[in-house]
mmCIF file of C-alpha atoms and ligand atoms in Angstrom:
data_model
loop_
_atom_site.group_PDB
_atom_site.id
_atom_site.type_symbol
_atom_site.label_atom_id
_atom_site.label_comp_id
_atom_site.label_asym_id
_atom_site.label_seq_id
_atom_site.Cartn_x
_atom_site.Cartn_y
_atom_site.Cartn_z
ATOM 1 C CA MET G 254 45.155 -36.719 7.576
ATOM 2 C CA SER G 255 45.463 -32.974 7.198
ATOM 3 C CA GLU G 256 43.630 -30.728 9.665
ATOM 4 C CA PRO G 257 41.047 -29.454 7.105
ATOM 5 C CA ALA G 258 40.207 -33.049 6.121
ATOM 6 C CA VAL G 259 39.914 -34.029 9.787
ATOM 7 C CA PHE G 260 37.477 -31.166 10.302
ATOM 8 C CA LEU G 261 35.390 -32.078 7.242
ATOM 9 C CA ASN G 262 35.156 -35.698 8.325
ATOM 10 C CA ALA G 263 34.043 -34.642 11.799
ATOM 11 C CA PHE G 264 31.577 -32.194 10.195
ATOM 12 C CA ALA G 265 30.123 -34.956 7.973
ATOM 13 C CA HIS G 266 30.005 -37.341 10.917
ATOM 14 C CA ALA G 267 28.067 -34.766 12.953
ATOM 15 C CA LEU G 268 25.552 -34.347 10.104
ATOM 16 C CA ALA G 269 25.126 -38.120 9.845
ATOM 17 C CA VAL G 270 24.623 -38.511 13.586
ATOM 18 C CA MET G 271 22.183 -35.592 13.663
ATOM 19 C CA THR G 272 20.093 -37.364 11.037
ATOM 20 C CA LEU G 273 19.845 -40.364 13.331
ATOM 21 C CA TYR G 274 19.344 -38.507 16.601
ATOM 22 C CA PRO G 275 17.412 -35.305 16.060
ATOM 23 C CA GLY G 276 16.829 -34.401 19.707
ATOM 24 C CA ALA G 277 19.344 -33.512 22.393
ATOM 25 C CA HIS G 278 20.724 -37.058 22.296
ATOM 26 C CA PRO G 279 24.191 -37.534 23.875
ATOM 27 C CA SER G 280 25.607 -39.038 20.640
ATOM 28 C CA ARG G 281 24.421 -36.022 18.725
ATOM 29 C CA GLU G 282 25.918 -33.611 21.242
ATOM 30 C CA SER G 283 29.273 -35.375 21.309
ATOM 31 C CA ALA G 284 29.465 -35.523 17.490
ATOM 32 C CA VAL G 285 28.762 -31.782 17.339
ATOM 33 C CA ASP G 286 31.323 -31.183 20.109
ATOM 34 C CA ASP G 287 33.971 -33.110 18.140
ATOM 35 C CA ALA G 288 33.285 -31.243 14.913
ATOM 36 C CA TYR G 289 33.317 -27.941 16.771
ATOM 37 C CA GLN G 290 36.640 -28.843 18.417
ATOM 38 C CA GLU G 291 38.125 -29.681 15.014
ATOM 39 C CA LEU G 292 36.889 -26.397 13.629
ATOM 40 C CA THR G 293 38.493 -24.542 16.532
ATOM 41 C CA ASP G 294 41.767 -26.387 15.919
ATOM 42 C CA LEU G 295 41.615 -25.620 12.220
ATOM 43 C CA ALA G 296 40.838 -21.950 12.834
ATOM 44 C CA ARG G 297 44.016 -21.763 14.904
ATOM 45 C CA ILE G 298 46.070 -22.663 11.826
ATOM 46 C CA SER G 299 43.948 -20.746 9.342
ATOM 47 C CA PRO G 300 41.673 -18.080 10.829
ATOM 48 C CA ARG G 301 39.050 -18.020 8.027
ATOM 49 C CA PRO G 302 38.839 -21.489 6.600
ATOM 50 C CA SER G 303 36.902 -21.895 3.380
ATOM 51 C CA PHE G 304 35.944 -24.919 1.326
ATOM 52 C CA THR G 305 34.578 -25.576 -2.127
ATOM 53 C CA PHE G 306 32.817 -28.839 -2.904
ATOM 54 C CA PHE G 307 32.777 -30.267 -6.373
ATOM 55 C CA ASP G 308 31.537 -33.641 -7.486
ATOM 56 C CA GLU G 309 34.939 -35.261 -7.418
ATOM 57 C CA GLU G 310 36.990 -32.810 -5.470
ATOM 58 C CA VAL G 311 37.111 -30.810 -2.277
ATOM 59 C CA VAL G 312 39.135 -27.617 -2.304
ATOM 60 C CA TYR G 313 40.433 -26.041 0.869
ATOM 61 C CA GLY G 314 41.170 -22.376 0.223
ATOM 62 C CA ARG G 315 42.791 -22.870 -3.156
ATOM 63 C CA GLU G 316 44.323 -26.284 -2.494
ATOM 64 C CA PRO G 317 42.544 -29.490 -3.517
ATOM 65 C CA LEU G 318 42.373 -31.924 -0.598
ATOM 66 C CA ARG G 319 43.777 -35.091 -2.115
ATOM 67 C CA GLU G 320 42.690 -37.344 0.711
ATOM 68 C CA LEU G 321 39.073 -36.330 0.082
ATOM 69 C CA LYS G 322 39.040 -37.101 -3.604
ATOM 70 C CA ALA G 323 35.591 -38.430 -4.605
ATOM 71 C CA TRP G 324 34.421 -37.802 -1.032
ATOM 72 C CA PRO G 325 30.707 -38.751 -0.971
ATOM 73 C CA TRP G 326 29.797 -35.874 1.330
ATOM 74 C CA GLY G 327 31.372 -33.376 -1.073
ATOM 75 C CA ARG G 328 29.050 -34.656 -3.760
ATOM 76 C CA ARG G 329 26.077 -34.553 -1.424
ATOM 77 C CA LEU G 330 26.770 -31.007 -0.259
ATOM 78 C CA SER G 331 27.364 -29.802 -3.772
ATOM 79 C CA ALA G 332 24.138 -31.429 -5.006
ATOM 80 C CA ALA G 333 22.218 -29.667 -2.237
ATOM 81 C CA GLY G 334 23.550 -26.324 -3.452
ATOM 82 C CA ILE G 335 26.263 -26.043 -0.808
ATOM 83 C CA GLN G 336 29.263 -25.725 -3.047
ATOM 84 C CA ARG G 337 30.976 -23.180 -0.934
ATOM 85 C CA LEU G 338 31.477 -22.909 2.797
ATOM 86 C CA GLU G 339 33.268 -20.036 4.502
ATOM 87 C CA PHE G 340 33.883 -19.355 8.150
ATOM 88 C CA GLU G 341 34.337 -15.632 8.427
ATOM 89 C CA ARG G 342 35.110 -15.406 12.113
ATOM 90 C CA ASP G 343 35.192 -17.514 15.239
ATOM 91 C CA VAL G 344 31.785 -19.002 15.840
ATOM 92 C CA SER G 345 30.334 -20.187 19.116
ATOM 93 C CA ARG G 346 29.279 -23.775 19.772
ATOM 94 C CA ASP G 347 25.611 -22.707 19.572
ATOM 95 C CA GLU G 348 26.132 -20.906 16.297
ATOM 96 C CA PHE G 349 27.910 -23.944 14.917
ATOM 97 C CA ASP G 350 25.045 -26.189 16.021
ATOM 98 C CA GLN G 351 22.500 -23.916 14.360
ATOM 99 C CA PHE G 352 24.583 -23.854 11.211
ATOM 100 C CA LEU G 353 24.704 -27.684 11.148
ATOM 101 C CA GLN G 354 20.919 -27.792 11.466
ATOM 102 C CA GLU G 355 20.530 -25.473 8.516
ATOM 103 C CA VAL G 356 22.905 -27.547 6.411
ATOM 104 C CA LEU G 357 21.014 -30.663 7.415
ATOM 105 C CA ALA G 358 17.668 -29.134 6.496
ATOM 106 C CA ARG G 359 19.083 -28.175 3.150
ATOM 107 C CA LEU G 360 20.558 -31.603 2.554
ATOM 108 C CA THR G 361 17.370 -33.363 3.488
ATOM 109 C CA LEU G 362 14.967 -31.125 1.683
ATOM 110 C CA SER G 363 16.421 -29.075 -1.097
ATOM 111 C CA SER G 364 13.804 -26.431 -0.452
ATOM 112 C CA ILE G 365 16.043 -23.574 -1.311
ATOM 113 C CA ASP G 366 16.746 -22.310 -4.743
ATOM 114 C CA THR G 367 20.289 -23.502 -5.255
ATOM 115 C CA SER G 368 21.223 -20.597 -7.491
ATOM 116 C CA GLU G 369 21.124 -18.256 -4.556
ATOM 117 C CA GLN G 370 23.593 -17.808 -1.741
ATOM 118 C CA ARG G 371 22.749 -18.434 1.814
ATOM 119 C CA GLN G 372 24.292 -15.967 4.190
ATOM 120 C CA THR G 373 24.057 -16.585 7.862
ATOM 121 C CA GLN G 374 25.675 -13.317 8.768
ATOM 122 C CA SER G 375 24.887 -13.407 12.422
ATOM 123 C CA LEU G 376 26.711 -16.708 12.542
ATOM 124 C CA GLY G 377 29.782 -15.607 10.653
ATOM 125 C CA ILE G 378 29.347 -18.628 8.431
ATOM 126 C CA ARG G 379 28.348 -18.360 4.812
ATOM 127 C CA PHE G 380 27.423 -21.169 2.559
ATOM 128 C CA GLY G 381 25.787 -21.542 -0.781
ATOM 129 C CA ALA G 382 26.386 -21.930 -4.450
ATOM 130 C CA VAL G 383 29.701 -21.232 -6.136
ATOM 131 C CA GLY G 384 29.949 -17.558 -6.904
ATOM 132 C CA LEU G 385 29.276 -16.652 -3.315
ATOM 133 C CA HIS G 386 32.839 -15.538 -2.976
ATOM 134 C CA GLY G 387 32.316 -12.797 -5.551
ATOM 135 C CA GLN G 388 29.573 -11.361 -3.374
ATOM 136 C CA ALA G 389 31.798 -11.179 -0.344
ATOM 137 C CA ASP G 390 32.134 -7.427 -0.407
ATOM 138 C CA VAL G 391 28.392 -6.800 -0.190
ATOM 139 C CA PRO G 392 27.474 -9.057 2.697
ATOM 140 C CA ASP G 393 25.092 -6.538 4.269
ATOM 141 C CA THR G 394 22.738 -6.302 1.325
ATOM 142 C CA PRO G 395 19.593 -8.102 2.365
ATOM 143 C CA LEU G 396 18.147 -10.422 -0.212
ATOM 144 C CA ALA G 397 15.181 -8.762 -1.866
ATOM 145 C CA ILE G 398 12.042 -10.566 -0.792
ATOM 146 C CA ALA G 399 10.547 -10.281 -4.228
ATOM 147 C CA THR G 400 13.262 -12.479 -5.644
ATOM 148 C CA LEU G 401 12.816 -15.187 -3.065
ATOM 149 C CA ASN G 402 11.605 -18.231 -4.784
ATOM 150 C CA VAL G 403 10.334 -20.306 -1.923
ATOM 151 C CA THR G 404 7.628 -22.702 -2.883
ATOM 152 C CA LEU G 405 7.835 -25.147 0.013
ATOM 153 C CA ASP G 406 7.069 -27.848 -2.560
ATOM 154 C CA ASP G 407 9.419 -30.285 -0.884
ATOM 155 C CA GLU G 408 7.982 -29.622 2.543
ATOM 156 C CA ALA G 409 4.452 -30.061 1.219
ATOM 157 C CA GLU G 410 5.455 -33.271 -0.486
ATOM 158 C CA THR G 411 7.165 -34.627 2.608
ATOM 159 C CA LEU G 412 4.127 -33.749 4.689
ATOM 160 C CA ARG G 413 1.826 -35.519 2.218
ATOM 161 C CA TRP G 414 4.081 -38.557 2.421
ATOM 162 C CA LEU G 415 3.976 -38.317 6.211
ATOM 163 C CA GLN G 416 0.167 -38.138 6.179
ATOM 164 C CA HIS G 417 0.140 -41.160 3.921
ATOM 165 C CA GLU G 418 2.437 -43.040 6.311
ATOM 166 C CA VAL G 419 0.149 -42.218 9.209
ATOM 167 C CA GLN G 420 -2.790 -43.459 7.172
ATOM 168 C CA SER G 421 -1.169 -46.740 6.174
ATOM 169 C CA ARG G 422 0.959 -47.504 9.242
ATOM 170 C CA GLY G 423 -0.809 -45.575 11.940
ATOM 171 C CA THR G 424 2.358 -43.989 13.295
ATOM 172 C CA VAL G 425 3.955 -40.592 12.781
ATOM 173 C CA PRO G 426 7.513 -40.601 11.375
ATOM 174 C CA LEU G 427 9.115 -38.213 13.837
ATOM 175 C CA LEU G 428 12.295 -37.599 11.900
ATOM 176 C CA GLU G 429 10.459 -36.400 8.803
ATOM 177 C CA ALA G 430 8.157 -34.189 10.855
ATOM 178 C CA GLU G 431 11.195 -32.590 12.460
ATOM 179 C CA THR G 432 12.924 -32.258 9.123
ATOM 180 C CA VAL G 433 9.985 -30.353 7.681
ATOM 181 C CA VAL G 434 10.004 -28.043 10.692
ATOM 182 C CA ARG G 435 13.741 -27.409 10.443
ATOM 183 C CA SER G 436 13.330 -26.630 6.801
ATOM 184 C CA LEU G 437 10.468 -24.207 7.542
ATOM 185 C CA ALA G 438 12.716 -22.546 10.127
ATOM 186 C CA VAL G 439 15.360 -22.082 7.440
ATOM 187 C CA ALA G 440 12.764 -20.589 5.078
ATOM 188 C CA MET G 441 11.655 -18.177 7.816
ATOM 189 C CA HIS G 442 15.196 -16.974 8.374
ATOM 190 C CA ARG G 443 16.421 -16.597 4.851
ATOM 191 C CA ASP G 444 16.323 -12.840 5.130
ATOM 192 C CA SER G 445 17.745 -10.400 7.646
ATOM 193 C CA HIS G 446 14.377 -10.350 9.349
ATOM 194 C CA VAL G 447 11.897 -13.099 9.974
ATOM 195 C CA VAL G 448 9.561 -13.849 7.110
ATOM 196 C CA LEU G 449 6.593 -16.087 7.707
ATOM 197 C CA PRO G 450 6.174 -17.969 4.453
ATOM 198 C CA LEU G 451 2.487 -18.830 4.150
ATOM 199 C CA LEU G 452 1.012 -20.906 1.406
ATOM 200 C CA GLN G 453 -2.174 -20.231 -0.440
ATOM 201 C CA LEU G 454 -4.519 -22.936 -1.497
ATOM 202 C CA LYS G 455 -6.135 -23.632 -4.822
ATOM 203 C CA GLU G 456 -7.052 -27.275 -4.525
ATOM 204 C CA PHE G 457 -9.422 -28.015 -1.680
ATOM 205 C CA ASP G 458 -8.200 -31.540 -1.177
ATOM 206 C CA GLN G 459 -4.775 -30.109 -0.383
ATOM 207 C CA TYR G 460 -6.197 -28.047 2.430
ATOM 208 C CA THR G 461 -4.892 -30.030 5.368
ATOM 209 C CA THR G 462 -1.340 -30.093 3.994
ATOM 210 C CA MET G 463 -1.189 -26.360 3.298
ATOM 211 C CA HIS G 464 -2.987 -25.489 6.493
ATOM 212 C CA SER G 465 -0.658 -27.650 8.597
ATOM 213 C CA LEU G 466 2.447 -26.045 7.104
ATOM 214 C CA ASN G 467 0.971 -22.581 7.693
ATOM 215 C CA VAL G 468 -0.002 -23.323 11.272
ATOM 216 C CA ALA G 469 3.507 -24.691 11.904
ATOM 217 C CA VAL G 470 5.081 -21.515 10.480
ATOM 218 C CA LEU G 471 2.735 -19.228 12.423
ATOM 219 C CA ALA G 472 3.246 -21.137 15.675
ATOM 220 C CA MET G 473 7.017 -20.953 15.208
ATOM 221 C CA GLY G 474 6.834 -17.243 14.406
ATOM 222 C CA MET G 475 4.795 -16.690 17.521
ATOM 223 C CA ALA G 476 7.023 -18.828 19.738
ATOM 224 C CA GLU G 477 10.028 -16.910 18.485
ATOM 225 C CA ALA G 478 8.367 -13.567 19.132
ATOM 226 C CA LEU G 479 7.579 -14.733 22.663
ATOM 227 C CA GLY G 480 11.258 -15.471 23.252
ATOM 228 C CA CYS G 481 11.207 -19.276 23.176
ATOM 229 C CA SER G 482 14.490 -21.112 22.591
ATOM 230 C CA PRO G 483 15.183 -22.573 19.120
ATOM 231 C CA ALA G 484 14.466 -26.090 20.424
ATOM 232 C CA GLU G 485 11.130 -24.958 21.889
ATOM 233 C CA VAL G 486 10.290 -23.152 18.668
ATOM 234 C CA ARG G 487 10.802 -26.392 16.765
ATOM 235 C CA THR G 488 8.731 -28.384 19.243
ATOM 236 C CA PHE G 489 5.892 -25.891 18.748
ATOM 237 C CA GLY G 490 6.435 -26.175 14.994
ATOM 238 C CA VAL G 491 6.052 -29.961 15.094
ATOM 239 C CA ALA G 492 2.916 -29.545 17.223
ATOM 240 C CA GLY G 493 1.515 -27.092 14.645
ATOM 241 C CA LEU G 494 2.418 -29.425 11.813
ATOM 242 C CA LEU G 495 0.638 -32.391 13.390
ATOM 243 C CA HIS G 496 -2.350 -30.677 15.026
ATOM 244 C CA ASP G 497 -4.816 -31.847 12.374
ATOM 245 C CA ILE G 498 -3.226 -35.217 11.611
ATOM 246 C CA GLY G 499 -6.439 -36.835 12.906
ATOM 247 C CA LYS G 500 -8.149 -35.544 9.760
ATOM 248 C CA ILE G 501 -6.616 -38.396 7.778
ATOM 249 C CA ARG G 502 -9.463 -40.473 9.204
ATOM 250 C CA ILE G 503 -12.131 -38.123 7.826
ATOM 251 C CA PRO G 504 -13.525 -39.010 4.384
ATOM 252 C CA LEU G 505 -12.636 -36.413 1.738
ATOM 253 C CA GLU G 506 -16.332 -35.783 0.930
ATOM 254 C CA VAL G 507 -16.850 -34.625 4.489
ATOM 255 C CA LEU G 508 -13.647 -32.580 4.589
ATOM 256 C CA THR G 509 -14.478 -30.747 1.368
ATOM 257 C CA LYS G 510 -18.276 -30.623 1.642
ATOM 258 C CA PRO G 511 -19.509 -27.250 0.409
ATOM 259 C CA GLY G 512 -22.682 -27.105 2.497
ATOM 260 C CA LYS G 513 -23.576 -27.493 6.137
ATOM 261 C CA LEU G 514 -22.479 -30.751 7.761
ATOM 262 C CA SER G 515 -25.089 -33.209 8.989
ATOM 263 C CA ASP G 516 -24.997 -34.183 12.669
ATOM 264 C CA GLU G 517 -23.192 -37.412 11.805
ATOM 265 C CA GLU G 518 -20.660 -35.600 9.599
ATOM 266 C CA ARG G 519 -20.074 -33.061 12.358
ATOM 267 C CA ARG G 520 -19.479 -35.888 14.811
ATOM 268 C CA ILE G 521 -16.897 -37.426 12.455
ATOM 269 C CA MET G 522 -15.240 -34.040 11.953
ATOM 270 C CA ASN G 523 -15.083 -33.306 15.676
ATOM 271 C CA GLN G 524 -13.382 -36.612 16.302
ATOM 272 C CA HIS G 525 -10.093 -35.458 14.737
ATOM 273 C CA PRO G 526 -8.452 -33.987 17.877
ATOM 274 C CA VAL G 527 -8.946 -37.217 19.823
ATOM 275 C CA ASP G 528 -7.837 -39.353 16.861
ATOM 276 C CA ALA G 529 -4.757 -37.199 16.362
ATOM 277 C CA ALA G 530 -3.767 -37.372 20.016
ATOM 278 C CA ARG G 531 -4.101 -41.148 19.953
ATOM 279 C CA ILE G 532 -2.081 -41.564 16.752
ATOM 280 C CA ILE G 533 0.670 -39.285 18.015
ATOM 281 C CA MET G 534 0.845 -40.842 21.487
ATOM 282 C CA GLU G 535 1.146 -44.299 19.978
ATOM 283 C CA SER G 536 3.978 -43.142 17.708
ATOM 284 C CA GLU G 537 6.570 -41.429 19.838
ATOM 285 C CA GLU G 538 6.965 -40.530 23.466
ATOM 286 C CA GLU G 539 8.904 -37.492 22.388
ATOM 287 C CA LEU G 540 5.812 -36.142 20.677
ATOM 288 C CA GLU G 541 3.867 -35.747 23.897
ATOM 289 C CA LEU G 542 3.409 -32.006 23.492
ATOM 290 C CA ALA G 543 2.179 -32.478 19.917
ATOM 291 C CA ALA G 544 -0.375 -35.005 21.193
ATOM 292 C CA VAL G 545 -1.616 -32.571 23.838
ATOM 293 C CA VAL G 546 -1.863 -29.765 21.272
ATOM 294 C CA ALA G 547 -3.749 -31.973 18.828
ATOM 295 C CA TYR G 548 -6.188 -32.866 21.608
ATOM 296 C CA GLU G 549 -6.678 -29.299 22.832
ATOM 297 C CA HIS G 550 -6.532 -27.130 19.748
ATOM 298 C CA HIS G 551 -10.318 -26.743 19.396
ATOM 299 C CA ILE G 552 -10.968 -26.184 23.102
ATOM 300 C CA MET G 553 -11.863 -22.584 23.832
ATOM 301 C CA LEU G 554 -10.656 -20.536 26.742
ATOM 302 C CA ASP G 555 -14.142 -20.638 28.322
ATOM 303 C CA GLY G 556 -14.342 -24.422 27.949
ATOM 304 C CA GLY G 557 -16.410 -24.382 24.736
ATOM 305 C CA GLY G 558 -15.366 -26.122 21.544
ATOM 306 C CA TYR G 559 -14.468 -29.803 21.341
ATOM 307 C CA PRO G 560 -13.711 -32.402 22.616
ATOM 308 C CA ALA G 561 -16.228 -31.530 25.348
ATOM 309 C CA VAL G 562 -14.583 -30.723 28.642
ATOM 310 C CA HIS G 563 -16.586 -30.976 31.836
ATOM 311 C CA TYR G 564 -15.078 -27.873 33.355
ATOM 312 C CA ALA G 565 -13.138 -24.997 31.855
ATOM 313 C CA ARG G 566 -9.437 -25.533 32.328
ATOM 314 C CA GLU G 567 -6.414 -23.827 30.991
ATOM 315 C CA CYS G 568 -5.002 -25.587 27.971
ATOM 316 C CA THR G 569 -1.248 -25.702 27.605
ATOM 317 C CA LEU G 570 0.481 -22.646 26.103
ATOM 318 C CA ALA G 571 1.313 -24.435 22.840
ATOM 319 C CA SER G 572 -2.357 -25.423 22.418
ATOM 320 C CA ARG G 573 -3.549 -21.879 23.061
ATOM 321 C CA MET G 574 -1.025 -20.617 20.512
ATOM 322 C CA VAL G 575 -1.904 -23.210 17.894
ATOM 323 C CA HIS G 576 -5.601 -22.407 18.441
ATOM 324 C CA VAL G 577 -5.016 -18.754 17.481
ATOM 325 C CA CYS G 578 -2.808 -19.671 14.498
ATOM 326 C CA ASP G 579 -5.289 -22.354 13.423
ATOM 327 C CA VAL G 580 -8.287 -20.010 13.320
ATOM 328 C CA PHE G 581 -6.218 -17.274 11.674
ATOM 329 C CA ASP G 582 -5.140 -19.566 8.864
ATOM 330 C CA ALA G 583 -8.540 -21.238 8.458
ATOM 331 C CA LEU G 584 -10.340 -17.902 8.069
ATOM 332 C CA SER G 585 -7.626 -16.545 5.754
ATOM 333 C CA THR G 586 -8.162 -19.419 3.338
ATOM 334 C CA THR G 587 -10.956 -19.908 0.827
ATOM 335 C CA ARG G 588 -12.995 -22.943 1.747
ATOM 336 C CA PRO G 589 -15.674 -24.758 -0.254
ATOM 337 C CA TYR G 590 -18.316 -23.011 1.871
ATOM 338 C CA ARG G 591 -16.874 -19.491 2.099
ATOM 339 C CA GLU G 592 -14.391 -17.065 0.599
ATOM 340 C CA ALA G 593 -11.148 -16.201 2.394
ATOM 341 C CA TRP G 594 -11.485 -13.266 4.767
ATOM 342 C CA PRO G 595 -9.141 -10.293 4.406
ATOM 343 C CA GLN G 596 -6.431 -10.187 7.062
ATOM 344 C CA GLY G 597 -7.904 -7.163 8.884
ATOM 345 C CA LYS G 598 -11.246 -8.906 9.296
ATOM 346 C CA VAL G 599 -9.558 -12.047 10.644
ATOM 347 C CA LEU G 600 -7.543 -10.047 13.172
ATOM 348 C CA SER G 601 -10.693 -8.185 14.319
ATOM 349 C CA TYR G 602 -12.419 -11.530 14.754
ATOM 350 C CA LEU G 603 -9.572 -12.758 16.958
ATOM 351 C CA ASP G 604 -9.808 -9.526 18.965
ATOM 352 C CA GLU G 605 -13.562 -9.876 19.450
ATOM 353 C CA ARG G 606 -13.210 -13.437 20.707
ATOM 354 C CA ALA G 607 -10.188 -12.755 22.926
ATOM 355 C CA GLY G 608 -11.019 -13.688 26.509
ATOM 356 C CA LYS G 609 -13.818 -16.049 25.405
ATOM 357 C CA GLU G 610 -12.352 -18.337 22.806
ATOM 358 C CA PHE G 611 -8.738 -17.206 22.745
ATOM 359 C CA ASP G 612 -6.112 -16.319 25.319
ATOM 360 C CA PRO G 613 -6.185 -12.490 25.180
ATOM 361 C CA GLU G 614 -2.431 -12.137 25.724
ATOM 362 C CA LEU G 615 -1.719 -14.422 22.820
ATOM 363 C CA VAL G 616 -4.159 -12.557 20.590
ATOM 364 C CA THR G 617 -2.336 -9.330 21.442
ATOM 365 C CA ALA G 618 1.005 -10.945 20.641
ATOM 366 C CA PHE G 619 -0.328 -12.392 17.411
ATOM 367 C CA ASN G 620 -1.788 -9.044 16.386
ATOM 368 C CA GLN G 621 1.526 -7.366 17.037
ATOM 369 C CA ILE G 622 3.395 -9.872 14.897
ATOM 370 C CA MET G 623 0.897 -9.556 12.081
ATOM 371 C CA ARG G 624 0.369 -5.818 12.195
ATOM 372 C CA ALA G 625 4.020 -4.923 12.698
ATOM 373 C CA GLY G 626 5.209 -7.439 10.219
ATOM 374 C CA ALA G 627 2.301 -7.624 7.834
ATOM 375 C CA ALA G 628 4.629 -6.820 4.981
ATOM 376 C CA GLN G 629 6.821 -9.718 5.964
ATOM 377 C CA VAL G 630 4.086 -12.251 5.571
ATOM 378 C CA ARG G 631 4.168 -13.451 2.039
ATOM 379 C CA VAL G 632 1.787 -15.681 0.268
ATOM 380 C CA LEU G 633 4.039 -17.937 -1.689
ATOM 381 C CA SER G 634 3.603 -19.246 -5.133
ATOM 382 C CA GLU G 635 1.157 -22.044 -5.609
ATOM 383 C CA GLU G 636 2.544 -25.467 -5.018
ATOM 384 C CA ARG G 637 1.881 -28.337 -7.336
ATOM 385 C CA THR G 638 -1.727 -29.294 -7.648
ATOM 386 C CA THR G 639 -1.209 -33.026 -7.856
ATOM 387 C CA THR G 640 -2.579 -35.002 -4.970
HETATM 388 FE FE1 FE2 W 849 -8.361 -29.002 13.815
HETATM 389 FE FE1 FE2 W 850 -6.436 -26.850 12.011
#
């Protein structure tokens, strides 16, 4: 087999293995190592390899690769909007790994408008729709935010499916949770700077889905700003995504009740952190941090909140972060019993309660992200209103 075909097979194999083993599993690492080695070998022969994927054909540079005729992965990549793949310079193993994750997110959830190119300039790898090549001489032009057409429909749908799975089976599908988070990470990094794509709610019964996606995005944005590694950022993202999963046990009438809750309804509502922690712990050992965060996300710095703690203790960093993001998003959203607060008012509220309810350092960090990057936070178009 020719060197480009060997590389593409190793590349496809790595993507397949990554789907099976999302964490730092040895099989995943060795598949990525192999693909990276093949890329290095290929780059020795041809310094800037480029590929085009059509339904029936794979083209290397300008030459069709006969041995990959009707290659299923070519079809898959092309259908996910990755018709073109260019390596512009030598990439590091880490950059290659990150690139594979982005491709995987795009393959799994076609969250990205396929008419638009994806440019991972820092990586020296570009991929996207055909026509990307014609743009090659303007690689530094950032994509205008206004033209971004992120809806996160697929993520919302996957999360709804996940919530449904938890409801019917009682366990959390880890792979899908991680896939949603990877896809959110891609959406955050579509531009030359980080954009936190937040959703706005119209249908109250969709609240938990929208809110969970927003808390995941905010927690990831915060973790990134605090200098966490990409793997940590994703772990925090999964924790944000699942923090309210216990709410699947709360009847919709209680969740969307416009007035004050009765004592019994309040008791049911306040049960969700414990329920979530239980559900998550029973699902996956790997989700331990998410279980802790679900349990702790309503516990205040001074020990108030719920579940009741007998003495004030420091919750884990991820819980303290999710707590801030959770309250920020909840107050920024219109609820059956109150209108959404403007961002300034929400940030002042966080400030006022810093040191009592919230970790003051995290409130400062959150404020900095929001105030410095307020323009980068976009409320995205409404997602579908079906339930
Ligand atoms: Fe909650
Ligand atoms: Fe929440």
